[in-house]
mmCIF file with all atom_site columns, C-alpha atoms in Angstrom:
data_model
loop_
_atom_site.group_PDB
_atom_site.id
_atom_site.type_symbol
_atom_site.label_atom_id
_atom_site.label_alt_id
_atom_site.label_comp_id
_atom_site.label_asym_id
_atom_site.label_entity_id
_atom_site.label_seq_id
_atom_site.pdbx_PDB_ins_code
_atom_site.Cartn_x
_atom_site.Cartn_y
_atom_site.Cartn_z
_atom_site.occupancy
_atom_site.B_iso_or_equiv
_atom_site.pdbx_formal_charge
_atom_site.auth_seq_id
_atom_site.auth_comp_id
_atom_site.auth_asym_id
_atom_site.auth_atom_id
_atom_site.pdbx_PDB_model_num
ATOM 1   C CA . LYS A 1 1   ? 15.051  -1.849  9.750   1.00 0.00 ? 1384 LYS A CA 1
ATOM 2   C CA . GLN A 1 2   ? 11.909  0.276   9.846   1.00 0.00 ? 1385 GLN A CA 1
ATOM 3   C CA . GLU A 1 3   ? 8.995   -1.218  11.772  1.00 0.00 ? 1386 GLU A CA 1
ATOM 4   C CA . VAL A 1 4   ? 5.485   0.215   11.815  1.00 0.00 ? 1387 VAL A CA 1
ATOM 5   C CA . THR A 1 5   ? 3.004   -0.667  14.546  1.00 0.00 ? 1388 THR A CA 1
ATOM 6   C CA . GLN A 1 6   ? -0.679  0.165   14.668  1.00 0.00 ? 1389 GLN A CA 1
ATOM 7   C CA . ILE A 1 7   ? -2.757  0.156   17.822  1.00 0.00 ? 1390 ILE A CA 1
ATOM 8   C CA . PRO A 1 8   ? -5.394  -1.068  18.390  1.00 0.00 ? 1391 PRO A CA 1
ATOM 9   C CA . ALA A 1 9   ? -5.584  -4.024  16.011  1.00 0.00 ? 1392 ALA A CA 1
ATOM 10  C CA . ALA A 1 10  ? -9.372  -3.872  16.085  1.00 0.00 ? 1393 ALA A CA 1
ATOM 11  C CA . LEU A 1 11  ? -11.890 -1.323  17.272  1.00 0.00 ? 1394 LEU A CA 1
ATOM 12  C CA . SER A 1 12  ? -15.678 -1.396  17.493  1.00 0.00 ? 1395 SER A CA 1
ATOM 13  C CA . VAL A 1 13  ? -17.589 1.820   18.203  1.00 0.00 ? 1396 VAL A CA 1
ATOM 14  C CA . PRO A 1 14  ? -21.164 3.084   18.018  1.00 0.00 ? 1397 PRO A CA 1
ATOM 15  C CA . GLU A 1 15  ? -22.115 5.438   15.216  1.00 0.00 ? 1398 GLU A CA 1
ATOM 16  C CA . GLY A 1 16  ? -21.378 9.098   15.900  1.00 0.00 ? 1399 GLY A CA 1
ATOM 17  C CA . GLU A 1 17  ? -18.367 8.537   18.126  1.00 0.00 ? 1400 GLU A CA 1
ATOM 18  C CA . ASN A 1 18  ? -15.086 10.362  17.551  1.00 0.00 ? 1401 ASN A CA 1
ATOM 19  C CA . LEU A 1 19  ? -12.107 8.018   17.457  1.00 0.00 ? 1402 LEU A CA 1
ATOM 20  C CA . VAL A 1 20  ? -8.333  7.953   17.183  1.00 0.00 ? 1403 VAL A CA 1
ATOM 21  C CA . LEU A 1 21  ? -6.172  5.380   15.446  1.00 0.00 ? 1404 LEU A CA 1
ATOM 22  C CA . ASN A 1 22  ? -2.503  5.192   16.338  1.00 0.00 ? 1405 ASN A CA 1
ATOM 23  C CA . CYS A 1 23  ? 0.579   4.475   14.266  1.00 0.00 ? 1406 CYS A CA 1
ATOM 24  C CA . SER A 1 24  ? 4.178   4.357   15.469  1.00 0.00 ? 1407 SER A CA 1
ATOM 25  C CA . PHE A 1 25  ? 7.408   3.843   13.563  1.00 0.00 ? 1408 PHE A CA 1
ATOM 26  C CA . THR A 1 26  ? 10.886  3.007   14.770  1.00 0.00 ? 1409 THR A CA 1
ATOM 27  C CA . ASP A 1 27  ? 13.087  5.075   12.441  1.00 0.00 ? 1410 ASP A CA 1
ATOM 28  C CA . SER A 1 28  ? 12.238  8.779   12.424  1.00 0.00 ? 1411 SER A CA 1
ATOM 29  C CA . ALA A 1 29  ? 14.139  9.441   9.185   1.00 0.00 ? 1412 ALA A CA 1
ATOM 30  C CA . ILE A 1 30  ? 10.983  9.334   7.104   1.00 0.00 ? 1413 ILE A CA 1
ATOM 31  C CA . TYR A 1 31  ? 10.138  11.259  3.958   1.00 0.00 ? 1414 TYR A CA 1
ATOM 32  C CA . ASN A 1 32  ? 6.379   11.102  4.402   1.00 0.00 ? 1415 ASN A CA 1
ATOM 33  C CA . LEU A 1 33  ? 3.567   9.068   5.923   1.00 0.00 ? 1416 LEU A CA 1
ATOM 34  C CA . GLN A 1 34  ? 0.379   7.985   4.201   1.00 0.00 ? 1417 GLN A CA 1
ATOM 35  C CA . TRP A 1 35  ? -2.899  6.713   5.638   1.00 0.00 ? 1418 TRP A CA 1
ATOM 36  C CA . PHE A 1 36  ? -5.039  4.276   3.638   1.00 0.00 ? 1419 PHE A CA 1
ATOM 37  C CA . ARG A 1 37  ? -8.303  2.451   4.066   1.00 0.00 ? 1420 ARG A CA 1
ATOM 38  C CA . GLN A 1 38  ? -8.958  -1.011  2.730   1.00 0.00 ? 1421 GLN A CA 1
ATOM 39  C CA . ASP A 1 39  ? -12.381 -2.576  2.357   1.00 0.00 ? 1422 ASP A CA 1
ATOM 40  C CA . PRO A 1 40  ? -12.600 -6.390  2.415   1.00 0.00 ? 1423 PRO A CA 1
ATOM 41  C CA . GLY A 1 41  ? -11.181 -7.928  -0.750  1.00 0.00 ? 1424 GLY A CA 1
ATOM 42  C CA . LYS A 1 42  ? -10.401 -4.524  -2.219  1.00 0.00 ? 1425 LYS A CA 1
ATOM 43  C CA . GLY A 1 43  ? -7.355  -2.415  -2.933  1.00 0.00 ? 1426 GLY A CA 1
ATOM 44  C CA . LEU A 1 44  ? -6.087  0.508   -0.886  1.00 0.00 ? 1427 LEU A CA 1
ATOM 45  C CA . THR A 1 45  ? -7.699  3.936   -0.966  1.00 0.00 ? 1428 THR A CA 1
ATOM 46  C CA . SER A 1 46  ? -5.420  6.841   -0.074  1.00 0.00 ? 1429 SER A CA 1
ATOM 47  C CA . LEU A 1 47  ? -6.829  9.023   2.689   1.00 0.00 ? 1430 LEU A CA 1
ATOM 48  C CA . LEU A 1 48  ? -4.122  11.478  3.679   1.00 0.00 ? 1431 LEU A CA 1
ATOM 49  C CA . LEU A 1 49  ? -0.454  12.093  2.923   1.00 0.00 ? 1432 LEU A CA 1
ATOM 50  C CA . ILE A 1 50  ? 1.701   13.987  5.413   1.00 0.00 ? 1433 ILE A CA 1
ATOM 51  C CA . GLN A 1 51  ? 5.143   15.191  4.408   1.00 0.00 ? 1434 GLN A CA 1
ATOM 52  C CA . SER A 1 52  ? 7.860   14.950  7.061   1.00 0.00 ? 1435 SER A CA 1
ATOM 53  C CA . SER A 1 53  ? 7.902   18.745  7.392   1.00 0.00 ? 1436 SER A CA 1
ATOM 54  C CA . GLN A 1 54  ? 4.175   18.904  8.131   1.00 0.00 ? 1437 GLN A CA 1
ATOM 55  C CA . ARG A 1 55  ? 2.415   18.430  11.446  1.00 0.00 ? 1438 ARG A CA 1
ATOM 56  C CA . GLU A 1 56  ? -1.059  17.552  10.215  1.00 0.00 ? 1439 GLU A CA 1
ATOM 57  C CA . GLN A 1 57  ? -3.388  17.153  7.265   1.00 0.00 ? 1440 GLN A CA 1
ATOM 58  C CA . THR A 1 58  ? -7.166  17.342  7.124   1.00 0.00 ? 1441 THR A CA 1
ATOM 59  C CA . SER A 1 59  ? -9.726  15.988  4.711   1.00 0.00 ? 1442 SER A CA 1
ATOM 60  C CA . GLY A 1 60  ? -13.382 16.228  5.630   1.00 0.00 ? 1443 GLY A CA 1
ATOM 61  C CA . ARG A 1 61  ? -13.970 14.325  8.880   1.00 0.00 ? 1444 ARG A CA 1
ATOM 62  C CA . LEU A 1 62  ? -10.411 12.991  8.862   1.00 0.00 ? 1445 LEU A CA 1
ATOM 63  C CA . ASN A 1 63  ? -7.410  14.594  10.496  1.00 0.00 ? 1446 ASN A CA 1
ATOM 64  C CA . ALA A 1 64  ? -3.958  13.048  10.563  1.00 0.00 ? 1447 ALA A CA 1
ATOM 65  C CA . SER A 1 65  ? -1.109  14.312  12.698  1.00 0.00 ? 1448 SER A CA 1
ATOM 66  C CA . LEU A 1 66  ? 2.578   13.517  12.567  1.00 0.00 ? 1449 LEU A CA 1
ATOM 67  C CA . ASP A 1 67  ? 5.227   13.788  15.275  1.00 0.00 ? 1450 ASP A CA 1
ATOM 68  C CA . LYS A 1 68  ? 8.302   12.715  13.408  1.00 0.00 ? 1451 LYS A CA 1
ATOM 69  C CA . SER A 1 69  ? 10.730  13.058  16.314  1.00 0.00 ? 1452 SER A CA 1
ATOM 70  C CA . SER A 1 70  ? 8.735   10.707  18.518  1.00 0.00 ? 1453 SER A CA 1
ATOM 71  C CA . GLY A 1 71  ? 7.852   8.365   15.654  1.00 0.00 ? 1454 GLY A CA 1
ATOM 72  C CA . ARG A 1 72  ? 4.093   8.713   15.937  1.00 0.00 ? 1455 ARG A CA 1
ATOM 73  C CA . SER A 1 73  ? 1.071   9.526   13.822  1.00 0.00 ? 1456 SER A CA 1
ATOM 74  C CA . THR A 1 74  ? -2.601  9.559   14.669  1.00 0.00 ? 1457 THR A CA 1
ATOM 75  C CA . LEU A 1 75  ? -5.687  9.433   12.463  1.00 0.00 ? 1458 LEU A CA 1
ATOM 76  C CA . TYR A 1 76  ? -8.684  11.175  13.984  1.00 0.00 ? 1459 TYR A CA 1
ATOM 77  C CA . ILE A 1 77  ? -12.120 10.329  12.605  1.00 0.00 ? 1460 ILE A CA 1
ATOM 78  C CA . ALA A 1 78  ? -14.918 12.635  13.662  1.00 0.00 ? 1461 ALA A CA 1
ATOM 79  C CA . ALA A 1 79  ? -18.565 11.624  13.928  1.00 0.00 ? 1462 ALA A CA 1
ATOM 80  C CA . SER A 1 80  ? -17.967 8.068   12.728  1.00 0.00 ? 1463 SER A CA 1
ATOM 81  C CA . GLN A 1 81  ? -20.453 6.423   10.340  1.00 0.00 ? 1464 GLN A CA 1
ATOM 82  C CA . PRO A 1 82  ? -21.120 2.775   9.432   1.00 0.00 ? 1465 PRO A CA 1
ATOM 83  C CA . GLY A 1 83  ? -19.564 3.494   6.036   1.00 0.00 ? 1466 GLY A CA 1
ATOM 84  C CA . ASP A 1 84  ? -16.258 4.163   7.811   1.00 0.00 ? 1467 ASP A CA 1
ATOM 85  C CA . SER A 1 85  ? -16.025 0.452   8.664   1.00 0.00 ? 1468 SER A CA 1
ATOM 86  C CA . ALA A 1 86  ? -12.830 -0.819  7.039   1.00 0.00 ? 1469 ALA A CA 1
ATOM 87  C CA . THR A 1 87  ? -9.209  -1.598  7.809   1.00 0.00 ? 1470 THR A CA 1
ATOM 88  C CA . TYR A 1 88  ? -7.037  1.487   8.187   1.00 0.00 ? 1471 TYR A CA 1
ATOM 89  C CA . LEU A 1 89  ? -3.361  1.214   7.314   1.00 0.00 ? 1472 LEU A CA 1
ATOM 90  C CA . CYS A 1 90  ? -0.528  3.624   7.843   1.00 0.00 ? 1473 CYS A CA 1
ATOM 91  C CA . ALA A 1 91  ? 2.632   3.462   5.779   1.00 0.00 ? 1474 ALA A CA 1
ATOM 92  C CA . VAL A 1 92  ? 5.916   5.342   5.948   1.00 0.00 ? 1475 VAL A CA 1
ATOM 93  C CA . ARG A 1 93  ? 8.361   6.172   3.210   1.00 0.00 ? 1476 ARG A CA 1
ATOM 94  C CA . GLU A 1 94  ? 11.919  6.500   4.430   1.00 0.00 ? 1477 GLU A CA 1
ATOM 95  C CA . GLU A 1 95  ? 14.348  9.115   3.188   1.00 0.00 ? 1478 GLU A CA 1
ATOM 96  C CA . THR A 1 96  ? 16.461  6.511   1.432   1.00 0.00 ? 1479 THR A CA 1
ATOM 97  C CA . SER A 1 97  ? 13.827  4.042   0.226   1.00 0.00 ? 1480 SER A CA 1
ATOM 98  C CA . GLY A 1 98  ? 12.484  5.689   -2.921  1.00 0.00 ? 1481 GLY A CA 1
ATOM 99  C CA . SER A 1 99  ? 8.814   4.926   -3.269  1.00 0.00 ? 1482 SER A CA 1
ATOM 100 C CA . ARG A 1 100 ? 9.013   1.835   -1.065  1.00 0.00 ? 1483 ARG A CA 1
ATOM 101 C CA . LEU A 1 101 ? 6.392   1.989   1.693   1.00 0.00 ? 1484 LEU A CA 1
ATOM 102 C CA . THR A 1 102 ? 6.610   0.114   4.975   1.00 0.00 ? 1485 THR A CA 1
ATOM 103 C CA . PHE A 1 103 ? 3.123   -0.718  6.216   1.00 0.00 ? 1486 PHE A CA 1
ATOM 104 C CA . GLY A 1 104 ? 1.671   -1.376  9.612   1.00 0.00 ? 1487 GLY A CA 1
ATOM 105 C CA . GLU A 1 105 ? -0.629  -4.337  10.181  1.00 0.00 ? 1488 GLU A CA 1
ATOM 106 C CA . GLY A 1 106 ? -3.697  -2.112  10.208  1.00 0.00 ? 1489 GLY A CA 1
ATOM 107 C CA . THR A 1 107 ? -6.588  -1.319  12.524  1.00 0.00 ? 1490 THR A CA 1
ATOM 108 C CA . GLN A 1 108 ? -9.871  -3.046  11.691  1.00 0.00 ? 1491 GLN A CA 1
ATOM 109 C CA . LEU A 1 109 ? -12.639 -0.557  12.470  1.00 0.00 ? 1492 LEU A CA 1
ATOM 110 C CA . THR A 1 110 ? -16.301 -1.456  12.860  1.00 0.00 ? 1493 THR A CA 1
ATOM 111 C CA . VAL A 1 111 ? -18.838 1.318   13.316  1.00 0.00 ? 1494 VAL A CA 1
ATOM 112 C CA . ASN A 1 112 ? -22.162 -0.020  14.564  1.00 0.00 ? 1495 ASN A CA 1
ATOM 113 C CA . PRO A 1 113 ? -25.454 1.693   13.588  1.00 0.00 ? 1496 PRO A CA 1
ATOM 114 C CA . LYS B 2 1   ? -9.696  10.096  -14.786 1.00 0.00 ? 581  LYS B CA 1
ATOM 115 C CA . ALA B 2 2   ? -9.245  6.341   -14.685 1.00 0.00 ? 582  ALA B CA 1
ATOM 116 C CA . GLY B 2 3   ? -7.500  4.852   -11.681 1.00 0.00 ? 583  GLY B CA 1
ATOM 117 C CA . VAL B 2 4   ? -4.906  2.120   -11.531 1.00 0.00 ? 584  VAL B CA 1
ATOM 118 C CA . THR B 2 5   ? -6.145  -0.929  -13.431 1.00 0.00 ? 585  THR B CA 1
ATOM 119 C CA . GLN B 2 6   ? -4.995  -4.437  -12.622 1.00 0.00 ? 586  GLN B CA 1
ATOM 120 C CA . THR B 2 7   ? -5.743  -7.593  -14.586 1.00 0.00 ? 587  THR B CA 1
ATOM 121 C CA . PRO B 2 8   ? -6.755  -10.271 -14.027 1.00 0.00 ? 588  PRO B CA 1
ATOM 122 C CA . ARG B 2 9   ? -8.650  -9.652  -10.800 1.00 0.00 ? 589  ARG B CA 1
ATOM 123 C CA . TYR B 2 10  ? -8.765  -13.299 -9.798  1.00 0.00 ? 590  TYR B CA 1
ATOM 124 C CA . LEU B 2 11  ? -6.828  -16.339 -10.926 1.00 0.00 ? 591  LEU B CA 1
ATOM 125 C CA . ILE B 2 12  ? -6.182  -19.868 -9.801  1.00 0.00 ? 592  ILE B CA 1
ATOM 126 C CA . LYS B 2 13  ? -2.974  -21.714 -10.610 1.00 0.00 ? 593  LYS B CA 1
ATOM 127 C CA . THR B 2 14  ? -1.344  -24.943 -9.536  1.00 0.00 ? 594  THR B CA 1
ATOM 128 C CA . ARG B 2 15  ? 2.082   -25.403 -7.991  1.00 0.00 ? 595  ARG B CA 1
ATOM 129 C CA . GLY B 2 16  ? 4.907   -25.202 -10.474 1.00 0.00 ? 596  GLY B CA 1
ATOM 130 C CA . GLN B 2 17  ? 3.043   -23.038 -12.966 1.00 0.00 ? 597  GLN B CA 1
ATOM 131 C CA . GLN B 2 18  ? 3.903   -19.449 -13.715 1.00 0.00 ? 598  GLN B CA 1
ATOM 132 C CA . VAL B 2 19  ? 1.710   -16.362 -13.719 1.00 0.00 ? 599  VAL B CA 1
ATOM 133 C CA . THR B 2 20  ? 1.831   -12.879 -15.240 1.00 0.00 ? 600  THR B CA 1
ATOM 134 C CA . LEU B 2 21  ? -0.064  -9.964  -13.732 1.00 0.00 ? 601  LEU B CA 1
ATOM 135 C CA . SER B 2 22  ? -0.637  -6.652  -15.460 1.00 0.00 ? 602  SER B CA 1
ATOM 136 C CA . CYS B 2 23  ? -0.934  -3.102  -14.173 1.00 0.00 ? 603  CYS B CA 1
ATOM 137 C CA . SER B 2 24  ? -1.900  0.062   -16.028 1.00 0.00 ? 604  SER B CA 1
ATOM 138 C CA . PRO B 2 25  ? -1.054  3.172   -14.003 1.00 0.00 ? 605  PRO B CA 1
ATOM 139 C CA . ILE B 2 26  ? -3.003  6.391   -13.834 1.00 0.00 ? 606  ILE B CA 1
ATOM 140 C CA . SER B 2 27  ? -2.513  8.389   -17.007 1.00 0.00 ? 607  SER B CA 1
ATOM 141 C CA . GLY B 2 28  ? 0.616   10.514  -16.696 1.00 0.00 ? 608  GLY B CA 1
ATOM 142 C CA . HIS B 2 29  ? 2.092   8.488   -13.841 1.00 0.00 ? 609  HIS B CA 1
ATOM 143 C CA . ARG B 2 30  ? 5.521   7.093   -14.586 1.00 0.00 ? 610  ARG B CA 1
ATOM 144 C CA . SER B 2 31  ? 6.288   5.153   -11.426 1.00 0.00 ? 611  SER B CA 1
ATOM 145 C CA . VAL B 2 32  ? 4.782   1.747   -10.728 1.00 0.00 ? 612  VAL B CA 1
ATOM 146 C CA . SER B 2 33  ? 5.412   -0.339  -7.652  1.00 0.00 ? 613  SER B CA 1
ATOM 147 C CA . TRP B 2 34  ? 4.151   -3.769  -6.641  1.00 0.00 ? 614  TRP B CA 1
ATOM 148 C CA . TYR B 2 35  ? 3.188   -5.149  -3.237  1.00 0.00 ? 615  TYR B CA 1
ATOM 149 C CA . GLN B 2 36  ? 2.185   -8.563  -1.933  1.00 0.00 ? 616  GLN B CA 1
ATOM 150 C CA . GLN B 2 37  ? -0.467  -8.786  0.767   1.00 0.00 ? 617  GLN B CA 1
ATOM 151 C CA . THR B 2 38  ? -0.965  -11.934 2.831   1.00 0.00 ? 618  THR B CA 1
ATOM 152 C CA . PRO B 2 39  ? -2.749  -12.492 6.157   1.00 0.00 ? 619  PRO B CA 1
ATOM 153 C CA . GLY B 2 40  ? 0.487   -13.587 7.816   1.00 0.00 ? 620  GLY B CA 1
ATOM 154 C CA . GLN B 2 41  ? 3.001   -11.074 6.442   1.00 0.00 ? 621  GLN B CA 1
ATOM 155 C CA . GLY B 2 42  ? 0.781   -8.091  5.699   1.00 0.00 ? 622  GLY B CA 1
ATOM 156 C CA . LEU B 2 43  ? 1.812   -5.767  2.881   1.00 0.00 ? 623  LEU B CA 1
ATOM 157 C CA . GLN B 2 44  ? 5.329   -6.260  1.574   1.00 0.00 ? 624  GLN B CA 1
ATOM 158 C CA . PHE B 2 45  ? 7.144   -4.328  -1.137  1.00 0.00 ? 625  PHE B CA 1
ATOM 159 C CA . LEU B 2 46  ? 8.154   -6.294  -4.232  1.00 0.00 ? 626  LEU B CA 1
ATOM 160 C CA . PHE B 2 47  ? 9.715   -3.782  -6.616  1.00 0.00 ? 627  PHE B CA 1
ATOM 161 C CA . GLU B 2 48  ? 9.430   -0.337  -8.176  1.00 0.00 ? 628  GLU B CA 1
ATOM 162 C CA . TYR B 2 49  ? 9.813   0.704   -11.800 1.00 0.00 ? 629  TYR B CA 1
ATOM 163 C CA . PHE B 2 50  ? 10.320  4.166   -13.198 1.00 0.00 ? 630  PHE B CA 1
ATOM 164 C CA . SER B 2 51  ? 10.947  4.960   -16.854 1.00 0.00 ? 631  SER B CA 1
ATOM 165 C CA . GLU B 2 52  ? 11.289  1.246   -17.673 1.00 0.00 ? 632  GLU B CA 1
ATOM 166 C CA . THR B 2 53  ? 14.046  0.781   -15.067 1.00 0.00 ? 633  THR B CA 1
ATOM 167 C CA . GLN B 2 54  ? 13.808  -1.147  -11.826 1.00 0.00 ? 634  GLN B CA 1
ATOM 168 C CA . ARG B 2 55  ? 14.670  1.377   -9.133  1.00 0.00 ? 635  ARG B CA 1
ATOM 169 C CA . ASN B 2 56  ? 14.116  -0.641  -5.995  1.00 0.00 ? 636  ASN B CA 1
ATOM 170 C CA . LYS B 2 57  ? 13.598  -4.274  -5.074  1.00 0.00 ? 637  LYS B CA 1
ATOM 171 C CA . GLY B 2 58  ? 12.200  -5.945  -1.981  1.00 0.00 ? 638  GLY B CA 1
ATOM 172 C CA . ASN B 2 59  ? 13.373  -9.097  -0.297  1.00 0.00 ? 639  ASN B CA 1
ATOM 173 C CA . PHE B 2 60  ? 11.745  -11.686 -2.532  1.00 0.00 ? 640  PHE B CA 1
ATOM 174 C CA . PRO B 2 61  ? 13.310  -14.634 -4.379  1.00 0.00 ? 641  PRO B CA 1
ATOM 175 C CA . GLY B 2 62  ? 14.317  -14.394 -8.014  1.00 0.00 ? 642  GLY B CA 1
ATOM 176 C CA . ARG B 2 63  ? 11.120  -16.193 -9.028  1.00 0.00 ? 643  ARG B CA 1
ATOM 177 C CA . PHE B 2 64  ? 9.464   -12.808 -8.729  1.00 0.00 ? 644  PHE B CA 1
ATOM 178 C CA . SER B 2 65  ? 10.285  -10.478 -11.590 1.00 0.00 ? 645  SER B CA 1
ATOM 179 C CA . GLY B 2 66  ? 8.782   -7.528  -13.331 1.00 0.00 ? 646  GLY B CA 1
ATOM 180 C CA . ARG B 2 67  ? 9.146   -5.067  -16.122 1.00 0.00 ? 647  ARG B CA 1
ATOM 181 C CA . GLN B 2 68  ? 7.789   -1.761  -17.304 1.00 0.00 ? 648  GLN B CA 1
ATOM 182 C CA . PHE B 2 69  ? 6.966   -0.750  -20.829 1.00 0.00 ? 649  PHE B CA 1
ATOM 183 C CA . SER B 2 70  ? 7.455   2.584   -22.567 1.00 0.00 ? 650  SER B CA 1
ATOM 184 C CA . ASN B 2 71  ? 3.796   3.491   -21.922 1.00 0.00 ? 651  ASN B CA 1
ATOM 185 C CA . SER B 2 72  ? 4.413   2.958   -18.163 1.00 0.00 ? 652  SER B CA 1
ATOM 186 C CA . ARG B 2 73  ? 2.308   -0.183  -18.027 1.00 0.00 ? 653  ARG B CA 1
ATOM 187 C CA . SER B 2 74  ? 3.913   -2.849  -15.903 1.00 0.00 ? 654  SER B CA 1
ATOM 188 C CA . GLU B 2 75  ? 3.820   -6.599  -15.573 1.00 0.00 ? 655  GLU B CA 1
ATOM 189 C CA . MET B 2 76  ? 5.027   -8.871  -12.830 1.00 0.00 ? 656  MET B CA 1
ATOM 190 C CA . ASN B 2 77  ? 5.774   -12.531 -13.252 1.00 0.00 ? 657  ASN B CA 1
ATOM 191 C CA . VAL B 2 78  ? 6.020   -15.301 -10.715 1.00 0.00 ? 658  VAL B CA 1
ATOM 192 C CA . SER B 2 79  ? 7.584   -18.533 -11.921 1.00 0.00 ? 659  SER B CA 1
ATOM 193 C CA . THR B 2 80  ? 7.457   -21.993 -10.347 1.00 0.00 ? 660  THR B CA 1
ATOM 194 C CA . LEU B 2 81  ? 4.531   -21.092 -8.135  1.00 0.00 ? 661  LEU B CA 1
ATOM 195 C CA . GLU B 2 82  ? 4.438   -22.259 -4.530  1.00 0.00 ? 662  GLU B CA 1
ATOM 196 C CA . LEU B 2 83  ? 1.473   -22.514 -2.179  1.00 0.00 ? 663  LEU B CA 1
ATOM 197 C CA . GLY B 2 84  ? 2.869   -19.582 -0.203  1.00 0.00 ? 664  GLY B CA 1
ATOM 198 C CA . ASP B 2 85  ? 2.575   -17.318 -3.233  1.00 0.00 ? 665  ASP B CA 1
ATOM 199 C CA . SER B 2 86  ? -1.192  -17.212 -2.741  1.00 0.00 ? 666  SER B CA 1
ATOM 200 C CA . ALA B 2 87  ? -1.846  -13.553 -2.024  1.00 0.00 ? 667  ALA B CA 1
ATOM 201 C CA . LEU B 2 88  ? -3.389  -10.311 -3.145  1.00 0.00 ? 668  LEU B CA 1
ATOM 202 C CA . TYR B 2 89  ? -0.926  -8.560  -5.448  1.00 0.00 ? 669  TYR B CA 1
ATOM 203 C CA . LEU B 2 90  ? -1.330  -4.812  -5.466  1.00 0.00 ? 670  LEU B CA 1
ATOM 204 C CA . CYS B 2 91  ? 0.038   -2.322  -7.921  1.00 0.00 ? 671  CYS B CA 1
ATOM 205 C CA . ALA B 2 92  ? 0.513   1.350   -7.105  1.00 0.00 ? 672  ALA B CA 1
ATOM 206 C CA . SER B 2 93  ? 1.340   4.290   -9.313  1.00 0.00 ? 673  SER B CA 1
ATOM 207 C CA . SER B 2 94  ? 2.677   7.747   -8.664  1.00 0.00 ? 674  SER B CA 1
ATOM 208 C CA . TYR B 2 95  ? 3.651   10.694  -10.787 1.00 0.00 ? 675  TYR B CA 1
ATOM 209 C CA . ARG B 2 96  ? 7.353   10.511  -10.057 1.00 0.00 ? 676  ARG B CA 1
ATOM 210 C CA . GLY B 2 97  ? 9.700   7.901   -8.747  1.00 0.00 ? 677  GLY B CA 1
ATOM 211 C CA . GLY B 2 98  ? 12.414  7.940   -6.150  1.00 0.00 ? 678  GLY B CA 1
ATOM 212 C CA . LEU B 2 99  ? 12.418  10.632  -3.487  1.00 0.00 ? 679  LEU B CA 1
ATOM 213 C CA . GLY B 2 100 ? 10.307  12.910  -5.652  1.00 0.00 ? 680  GLY B CA 1
ATOM 214 C CA . VAL B 2 101 ? 7.360   10.583  -5.425  1.00 0.00 ? 681  VAL B CA 1
ATOM 215 C CA . GLY B 2 102 ? 4.290   11.890  -3.695  1.00 0.00 ? 682  GLY B CA 1
ATOM 216 C CA . GLU B 2 103 ? 1.048   10.122  -3.058  1.00 0.00 ? 683  GLU B CA 1
ATOM 217 C CA . LEU B 2 104 ? 0.725   6.501   -4.102  1.00 0.00 ? 684  LEU B CA 1
ATOM 218 C CA . PHE B 2 105 ? -2.520  5.308   -5.676  1.00 0.00 ? 685  PHE B CA 1
ATOM 219 C CA . PHE B 2 106 ? -3.356  1.631   -5.580  1.00 0.00 ? 686  PHE B CA 1
ATOM 220 C CA . GLY B 2 107 ? -5.358  -0.631  -7.851  1.00 0.00 ? 687  GLY B CA 1
ATOM 221 C CA . GLU B 2 108 ? -7.936  -3.199  -6.742  1.00 0.00 ? 688  GLU B CA 1
ATOM 222 C CA . GLY B 2 109 ? -5.376  -5.978  -6.862  1.00 0.00 ? 689  GLY B CA 1
ATOM 223 C CA . SER B 2 110 ? -5.026  -9.399  -8.432  1.00 0.00 ? 690  SER B CA 1
ATOM 224 C CA . ARG B 2 111 ? -5.933  -12.247 -6.117  1.00 0.00 ? 691  ARG B CA 1
ATOM 225 C CA . LEU B 2 112 ? -3.822  -15.298 -6.844  1.00 0.00 ? 692  LEU B CA 1
ATOM 226 C CA . THR B 2 113 ? -4.687  -18.688 -5.431  1.00 0.00 ? 693  THR B CA 1
ATOM 227 C CA . VAL B 2 114 ? -2.126  -21.471 -5.820  1.00 0.00 ? 694  VAL B CA 1
ATOM 228 C CA . LEU B 2 115 ? -3.451  -25.020 -5.399  1.00 0.00 ? 695  LEU B CA 1
#
């Protein structure tokens, strides 16, 4: 059974700092991995999608990497801003699971002005 | 382009009642999936529909059911509500279903409180 773990569970940083969020998964037979952010009481906003054949994806100040063989992904946020404060979730889609995503518990990020 | 629309956004029910939640996917998207989010269990997959057919189902009791209409809109129903069904129910759409599916886009969710 696929398990997704995110470390740390919570992170508080001063504005302007570069930071890394970690995601690990137990079964490397994944189809793709998707990073989301969730604001309190809201739905999920897709940030980046990495296919299993890719090593990284970039969007603005965000960069996500994927090491499928070791079961790891990282989300790098450059020059963090208070507006980045949210819960960040990673989710994997396995090769045999259709569109079913398995989510981690998330990292709650607070960026202090 | 409108995003995924879920209705109602908030609802309160009592134990034993039933509830129906609605989801309208992004225009052109044919796959709709549903997730339950609770503080204790996190995000858990309920089911996926593509072209009016259930393609995948999570590990939930039969009280949870769903369907998809010819216009790709989807509904999920929970019968005989229990306190533990209190959760944020999220709907996601994608262009294709199955292994061809790419990025999933989520709605704002329907927050169900069972008293």
